[in-house]
Coordinates of C-alpha atoms and ligand atoms in Angstrom, one line a residue:
X1389 CA 0.1 35.0 25.2
X1390 CA 2.6 35.6 27.0
X1391 CA 5.2 38.8 26.5
X1392 CA 8.8 38.3 28.1
X1393 CA 11.1 41.6 29.1
X1394 CA 14.5 41.8 28.6
X1395 CA 15.3 41.8 32.6
X1396 CA 16.2 45.4 33.8
X1397 CA 14.5 47.0 31.2
X1398 CA 12.8 50.5 32.7
X1399 CA 9.8 51.2 33.5
X1400 CA 8.6 53.3 30.5
X1401 CA 9.4 50.5 27.8
X1402 CA 7.6 48.4 29.7
X1403 CA 4.3 50.4 29.7
X1404 CA 5.2 51.0 25.8
X1405 CA 4.6 47.2 25.6
X1406 CA 1.9 47.2 27.0
X1407 CA -0.4 49.9 25.5
X1408 CA 0.8 47.3 22.3
X1409 CA -0.8 44.7 23.9
X1410 CA -3.8 47.0 24.9
X1411 CA -3.3 48.4 21.2
X1412 CA -3.9 45.0 20.0
X1413 CA -6.8 44.3 21.5
X1414 CA -6.0 41.9 24.2
X1415 CA -5.9 43.0 28.6
X1416 CA -2.9 43.4 29.6
X1417 CA -1.4 41.7 33.5
X1418 CA 2.3 42.1 34.0
X1419 CA 3.7 40.7 36.5
X1420 CA 6.9 42.0 37.7
X1421 CA 9.8 39.8 38.9
X1422 CA 12.8 40.8 41.1
X1423 CA 14.6 41.5 37.3
X1424 CA 12.9 40.6 34.6
X1425 CA 8.9 41.3 33.8
X1426 CA 6.4 39.5 31.7
X1427 CA 3.6 40.7 30.1
X1428 CA 0.2 38.0 30.3
X1429 CA -1.8 39.2 27.0
X1430 CA -4.8 38.4 28.1
X1431 CA -7.7 37.3 25.0
X1432 CA -9.3 35.1 22.7
X1433 CA -5.8 34.6 20.0
X1434 CA -8.8 33.2 17.6
X1435 CA -10.3 36.1 16.8
X1436 CA -7.8 39.1 18.0
X1437 CA -4.8 39.4 15.8
X1438 CA -2.1 37.7 16.9
X1439 CA 1.0 39.4 19.5
X1440 CA 4.4 37.5 17.9
X1441 CA 5.1 40.8 16.0
X1442 CA 6.0 42.3 18.7
X1443 CA 8.9 39.8 19.2
X1444 CA 10.3 42.8 16.9
X1445 CA 10.7 44.8 19.4
X1446 CA 14.1 45.5 21.5
X1447 CA 13.3 45.0 24.9
X1448 CA 11.0 42.3 24.2
X1449 CA 12.9 39.0 24.6
X1450 CA 10.2 36.6 23.5
X1451 CA 6.9 35.8 23.1
X1452 CA 5.0 32.5 24.0
X1453 CA 2.0 30.9 23.0
X1454 CA -0.4 29.7 25.6
X1455 CA -3.4 28.5 23.0
X1456 CA -2.8 25.2 20.1
X1457 CA -3.1 27.2 16.6
X1458 CA -5.7 25.3 15.7
X1459 CA -8.6 25.2 17.2
X1460 CA -11.7 23.7 15.8
X1461 CA -9.6 20.6 15.6
X1462 CA -8.8 20.2 19.0
X1463 CA -10.0 18.3 21.9
X1464 CA -9.9 21.1 23.8
X1465 CA -12.7 23.2 21.3
X1466 CA -14.5 19.4 20.6
X1467 CA -14.0 17.0 24.1
X1468 CA -15.7 14.2 21.8
X1469 CA -14.6 12.2 18.7
X1470 CA -16.1 13.2 15.8
X1471 CA -18.2 9.9 14.3
X1472 CA -18.6 10.9 10.3
X1473 CA -21.1 9.6 8.5
X1474 CA -19.8 8.2 4.6
X1475 CA -23.7 7.8 3.8
X1476 CA -24.5 4.8 6.4
X1477 CA -20.8 3.9 6.9
X1478 CA -19.0 5.3 10.6
X1479 CA -15.9 6.7 11.2
X1480 CA -14.1 7.5 14.3
X1481 CA -15.5 7.6 18.1
X1482 CA -14.6 4.0 17.6
X1483 CA -16.2 2.8 14.8
X1484 CA -13.6 1.8 13.1
X1485 CA -13.5 1.6 8.4
X1486 CA -11.2 -1.0 6.0
X1487 CA -10.4 1.4 3.4
X1488 CA -8.8 -0.6 0.5
X1489 CA -8.3 -1.4 -2.6
X1490 CA -5.1 -1.2 -5.6
X1491 CA -3.2 2.4 -5.0
X1492 CA -4.2 3.3 -8.9
X1493 CA -7.7 2.1 -11.3
X1494 CA -6.1 0.2 -13.8
X1495 CA -8.9 -1.9 -15.4
X1496 CA -12.8 -2.7 -14.7
X1497 CA -12.1 -6.3 -13.8
X1498 CA -9.2 -5.4 -11.9
X1499 CA -10.9 -3.0 -9.6
X1500 CA -14.2 -5.3 -9.7
X1501 CA -11.9 -8.6 -8.7
X1502 CA -10.3 -6.6 -6.1
X1503 CA -13.8 -5.0 -4.8
X1504 CA -14.7 -8.0 -4.4
X1505 CA -12.2 -9.4 -2.6
X1506 CA -12.2 -6.7 -0.2
X1507 CA -15.6 -6.9 0.9
X1508 CA -15.9 -10.2 1.3
X1509 CA -12.7 -9.5 3.6
X1510 CA -14.4 -7.0 5.6
X1511 CA -13.8 -3.7 4.0
X1512 CA -16.5 -1.1 4.3
X1513 CA -14.4 1.6 1.6
X1514 CA -12.8 1.1 -1.1
X1515 CA -9.9 2.8 -2.5
X1516 CA -8.3 3.7 -5.7
X1517 CA -7.1 6.8 -7.3
X1518 CA -7.7 7.4 -10.7
X1519 CA -5.3 11.2 -11.2
X1520 CA -1.9 9.8 -9.7
X1521 CA 0.2 12.3 -8.5
X1522 CA 3.6 10.2 -10.0
X1523 CA 7.2 11.6 -9.3
X1524 CA 7.9 10.8 -12.8
X1525 CA 6.1 12.3 -15.7
X1526 CA 6.7 9.5 -17.3
X1527 CA 4.8 6.9 -15.1
X1528 CA 1.5 5.6 -15.0
X1529 CA -0.7 9.3 -14.7
X1530 CA -4.6 7.4 -13.8
X1531 CA -7.2 6.5 -15.9
X1532 CA -8.8 9.5 -14.8
X1533 CA -12.7 10.2 -16.3
X1534 CA -12.1 6.5 -16.7
X1535 CA -11.3 5.9 -13.8
X1536 CA -13.8 7.3 -11.8
X1537 CA -16.4 6.0 -14.1
X1538 CA -15.2 2.5 -13.5
X1539 CA -15.8 3.9 -9.6
X1540 CA -18.5 4.3 -9.4
X1541 CA -19.4 1.1 -11.2
X1542 CA -17.0 -0.9 -8.1
X1543 CA -20.1 0.9 -6.0
X1544 CA -23.1 0.4 -7.3
X1545 CA -22.1 -3.5 -7.9
X1546 CA -20.1 -3.4 -4.4
X1547 CA -22.1 -0.6 -2.3
X1548 CA -19.3 -0.3 -1.1
X1549 CA -18.1 3.5 -0.8
X1550 CA -15.7 4.7 -2.8
X1551 CA -12.7 7.3 -1.9
X1552 CA -10.2 9.3 -4.2
X1553 CA -7.8 11.6 -4.7
X1554 CA -7.8 14.5 -5.9
X1555 CA -5.0 16.1 -7.6
X1556 CA -6.4 20.0 -7.8
X1557 CA -8.4 23.0 -7.8
X1558 CA -9.9 22.1 -10.6
X1559 CA -11.3 18.7 -10.6
X1560 CA -12.8 19.1 -6.9
X1561 CA -16.3 19.6 -8.6
X1562 CA -15.8 16.3 -10.7
X1563 CA -14.0 14.3 -8.1
X1564 CA -16.7 14.6 -5.6
X1565 CA -19.5 14.2 -8.1
X1566 CA -18.4 10.8 -8.1
X1567 CA -16.3 9.9 -4.8
X1568 CA -18.0 9.1 -1.3
X1569 CA -14.8 10.8 0.1
X1570 CA -11.9 13.3 -1.4
X1571 CA -8.2 12.2 -0.8
X1572 CA -6.3 14.7 -0.3
X1573 CA -2.1 13.8 -1.1
X1574 CA 0.9 14.2 0.6
X1575 CA 2.8 15.9 -1.8
X1576 CA -0.9 18.4 -1.4
X1577 CA -1.0 18.4 1.5
X1578 CA -0.7 21.8 2.8
X1579 CA -2.4 23.1 -0.7
X1580 CA -4.2 25.5 0.9
X1581 CA -6.7 26.6 -2.0
X1582 CA -7.3 22.9 -2.2
X1583 CA -8.2 22.5 1.1
X1584 CA -10.4 25.0 0.7
X1585 CA -11.9 24.1 -2.5
X1586 CA -12.4 19.9 -0.7
X1587 CA -13.9 22.2 2.5
X1588 CA -16.6 23.8 -0.1
X1589 CA -17.6 20.2 -1.9
X1590 CA -19.0 19.9 1.5
X1591 CA -17.5 15.6 0.7
X1592 CA -15.6 13.7 3.5
X1593 CA -12.2 14.5 2.8
X1594 CA -8.8 12.7 4.5
X1595 CA -6.1 14.4 4.4
X1596 CA -2.9 13.1 4.5
X1597 CA 0.3 13.8 5.9
X1598 CA 3.2 15.3 4.1
X1599 CA 6.4 13.4 4.2
X1600 CA 7.7 16.1 6.4
X1601 CA 4.4 17.9 7.7
X1602 CA 4.7 18.2 11.6
X1603 CA 2.0 17.5 13.6
X1604 CA 0.7 20.8 13.9
X1605 CA 1.1 21.5 10.6
X1606 CA -0.8 18.9 9.5
X1607 CA -3.5 19.8 12.9
X1608 CA -2.9 23.4 10.8
X1609 CA -4.1 21.8 7.3
X1610 CA -7.2 19.8 8.5
X1611 CA -7.8 23.5 10.1
X1612 CA -8.0 25.1 7.1
X1613 CA -11.1 22.8 6.1
X1614 CA -13.1 22.9 9.2
X1615 CA -12.4 26.4 8.7
X1616 CA -14.5 26.7 5.9
X1617 CA -17.0 24.7 7.4
X1618 CA -16.4 21.2 6.2
X1619 CA -16.2 19.6 9.6
X1620 CA -15.9 16.3 8.1
X1621 CA -11.8 15.8 7.9
X1622 CA -9.9 12.4 9.1
X1623 CA -6.8 13.3 9.6
X1624 CA -4.6 10.1 8.0
X1625 CA -0.7 9.3 9.1
X1626 CA 1.6 7.5 5.2
X1627 CA 5.2 7.8 7.1
X1628 CA 7.6 10.6 6.5
X1629 CA 11.3 10.8 5.2
X1630 CA 13.3 9.8 7.4
X1631 CA 17.5 8.8 6.6
X1632 CA 16.1 5.4 7.0
X1633 CA 16.4 3.7 3.7
X1634 CA 14.8 -0.1 4.9
X1635 CA 11.5 1.3 4.1
X1636 CA 10.5 4.1 2.0
X1637 CA 8.4 6.2 4.6
X1638 CA 8.7 5.6 8.2
X1639 CA 5.3 5.1 9.8
X1640 CA 5.0 7.4 12.5
X1641 CA 2.6 5.8 15.2
X1642 CA 4.0 8.7 18.0
X1643 CA 2.2 10.9 15.6
X1644 CA -0.9 8.7 15.1
X1645 CA -1.1 8.3 19.2
X1646 CA -0.1 12.0 19.7
X1647 CA -2.7 13.4 17.2
X1648 CA -5.6 11.3 19.4
X1649 CA -5.0 13.1 21.8
X1650 CA -4.8 16.7 20.9
X1651 CA -7.5 16.4 18.4
X1652 CA -10.9 15.3 17.8
X1653 CA -11.1 14.1 14.8
X1654 CA -10.7 10.3 13.3
X1655 CA -7.3 8.6 12.5
X1656 CA -6.7 6.6 9.8
X1657 CA -3.4 5.1 9.3
X1658 CA -2.0 3.5 5.4
X1659 CA 0.4 1.5 6.0
X1660 CA 1.4 0.7 2.5
X1661 CA 2.4 4.2 2.1
X1662 CA 4.0 4.1 4.8
X1663 CA 6.7 1.7 4.8
X1664 CA 6.7 0.8 0.9
X1665 CA 6.8 -2.7 1.9
X1666 CA 4.0 -5.6 1.2
X1667 CA 5.8 -8.0 3.8
X1668 CA 5.5 -5.2 6.4
X1669 CA 1.7 -4.0 6.3
X1670 CA -0.3 -6.2 8.8
X1671 CA 2.0 -5.7 11.4
X1672 CA 2.0 -2.4 10.3
X1673 CA -2.4 -2.3 10.7
X1674 CA -1.9 -4.6 13.9
X1675 CA -0.1 -1.7 15.0
X1676 CA -2.2 0.9 14.6
X1677 CA -5.4 -0.6 15.5
X1678 CA -3.3 -1.5 19.0
X1679 CA -2.7 2.1 19.2
X1680 CA -6.7 3.1 18.6
X1681 CA -6.7 4.5 14.8
X1682 CA -10.1 4.6 14.0
X1683 CA -9.3 2.9 9.7
X1684 CA -6.5 1.6 7.8
X1685 CA -6.1 2.3 4.0
X1686 CA -4.5 -0.8 2.5
X1687 CA -3.6 -0.9 -1.2
X1688 CA -4.7 -5.0 -2.3
X1689 CA -4.2 -5.6 -6.1
X1690 CA -5.1 -9.1 -8.0
X1691 CA -1.5 -9.1 -8.7
X1692 CA 1.0 -6.6 -7.4
X1693 CA 4.3 -7.9 -10.0
X1694 CA 2.1 -5.9 -12.5
X1695 CA 0.3 -3.1 -11.0
X1696 CA 1.2 0.1 -12.8
X1697 CA 1.8 1.2 -9.7
X1698 CA 3.0 0.7 -6.1
X1699 CA 3.9 -2.7 -6.8
X1700 CA 6.5 -3.5 -4.3
X1701 CA 3.7 -2.4 -1.3
X1702 CA 0.5 -3.9 -2.6
X1703 CA -0.6 -6.8 -0.8
X1704 CA -2.0 -9.6 -2.9
X1705 CA -5.8 -11.2 -2.7
X1706 CA -4.4 -13.6 0.2
X1707 CA -2.5 -11.9 2.1
X1708 CA -5.5 -8.9 2.4
X1709 CA -7.7 -11.6 4.1
X1710 CA -5.1 -12.5 6.5
X1711 CA -4.1 -8.9 7.2
X1712 CA -8.3 -8.8 7.9
X1713 CA -8.2 -12.0 9.7
X1714 CA -5.4 -10.9 11.8
X1715 CA -5.9 -6.8 12.9
X1716 CA -9.7 -8.4 14.2
X1717 CA -8.3 -10.0 18.1
X1718 CA -6.6 -6.4 17.6
X1719 CA -10.0 -4.9 17.2
X1720 CA -11.5 -6.8 19.9
X1721 CA -9.1 -5.6 23.1
X1722 CA -9.7 -1.9 22.0
X1723 CA -13.5 -2.1 21.9
X1724 CA -13.9 -2.4 18.6
X1725 CA -16.1 -4.4 16.4
Ligands
LIG1210 C1 -1.7 6.7 -2.6 O1 -2.5 6.5 -1.8 O2 -1.7 6.2 -3.6 C2 -1.1 8.4 -2.3 C3 -0.4 8.6 -3.6 O3 -0.8 8.4 -1.7 P1 0.1 9.6 -0.3 O4 -0.7 11.0 -1.1 O5 -0.5 9.3 1.3 O6 2.0 9.2 -1.2
LIG1211 MN1 0.4 4.0 -3.8

């Protein structure tokens, strides 16, 4: 860290800053300018106490961070792409995963027919919410354990791996007993206790970006899971809240490019929540794949008009088949199968 001392500070007060830096376990290297001194604090910020508190000293103008706040999630600590192996299905490092299925698991017929269709179109992972985070308490809340049972049955029939959302710490154990990947939703993106419980489950985790979460905060949330011993984390961009009303959320493709640069973790794009419009999903998928996203999470329903959640953004079977064909040239162009 760099501590910038106010201009014309006396030697004695500069010495006080140096003593504080040393007390906190860092080596202090002062650089004296004509009117102003800066003190470089040398040491690993991940193992030493932070120096930001020095900002409270009246002679300190600013404390600047040099190292990133996320460590394990950063490319600096781990230059090669992380490849997550979900029971034989690889994600990241050139391995692309198509994850698709209904927003909510509604019935055996709905889930199985969707599973068969998405598999036929090349998906390797089936999505479906059993526990749904709904804005209104009067809306469909998901089938719960029955939904998990149907997901497991769909995996048995099709061989697709399953991803489903875990809403609370209380549910982690039994959701992890059924799911291949735990999804942490946008509304829980910074529920740190939930992140820690999911980390401890040992299952791969797909971490959505919160609706108003900064990229640094998103990576720090991933850091929680990594720091609690689970290296299998995927980041998922699903749109952020902006002033725009044409779309439900604004899919932030720049965040995908930044996450790929800053982190080694696989980055997945969810264009369905990302724009909230079935008619835009295919185009956004193409953009995401062209940017190098490691996977897509897409909502597909046999009859979106009758869906119990998110009907406006789910694509039907024919559209999904066209979508899957439509992204192929973009996968080829970026060196993926
Ligand atoms: C979903 O995937 O259906 C969902 C609720 O996503 P998000 O948490 O991104 O809103
Ligand atoms: Mn949804």
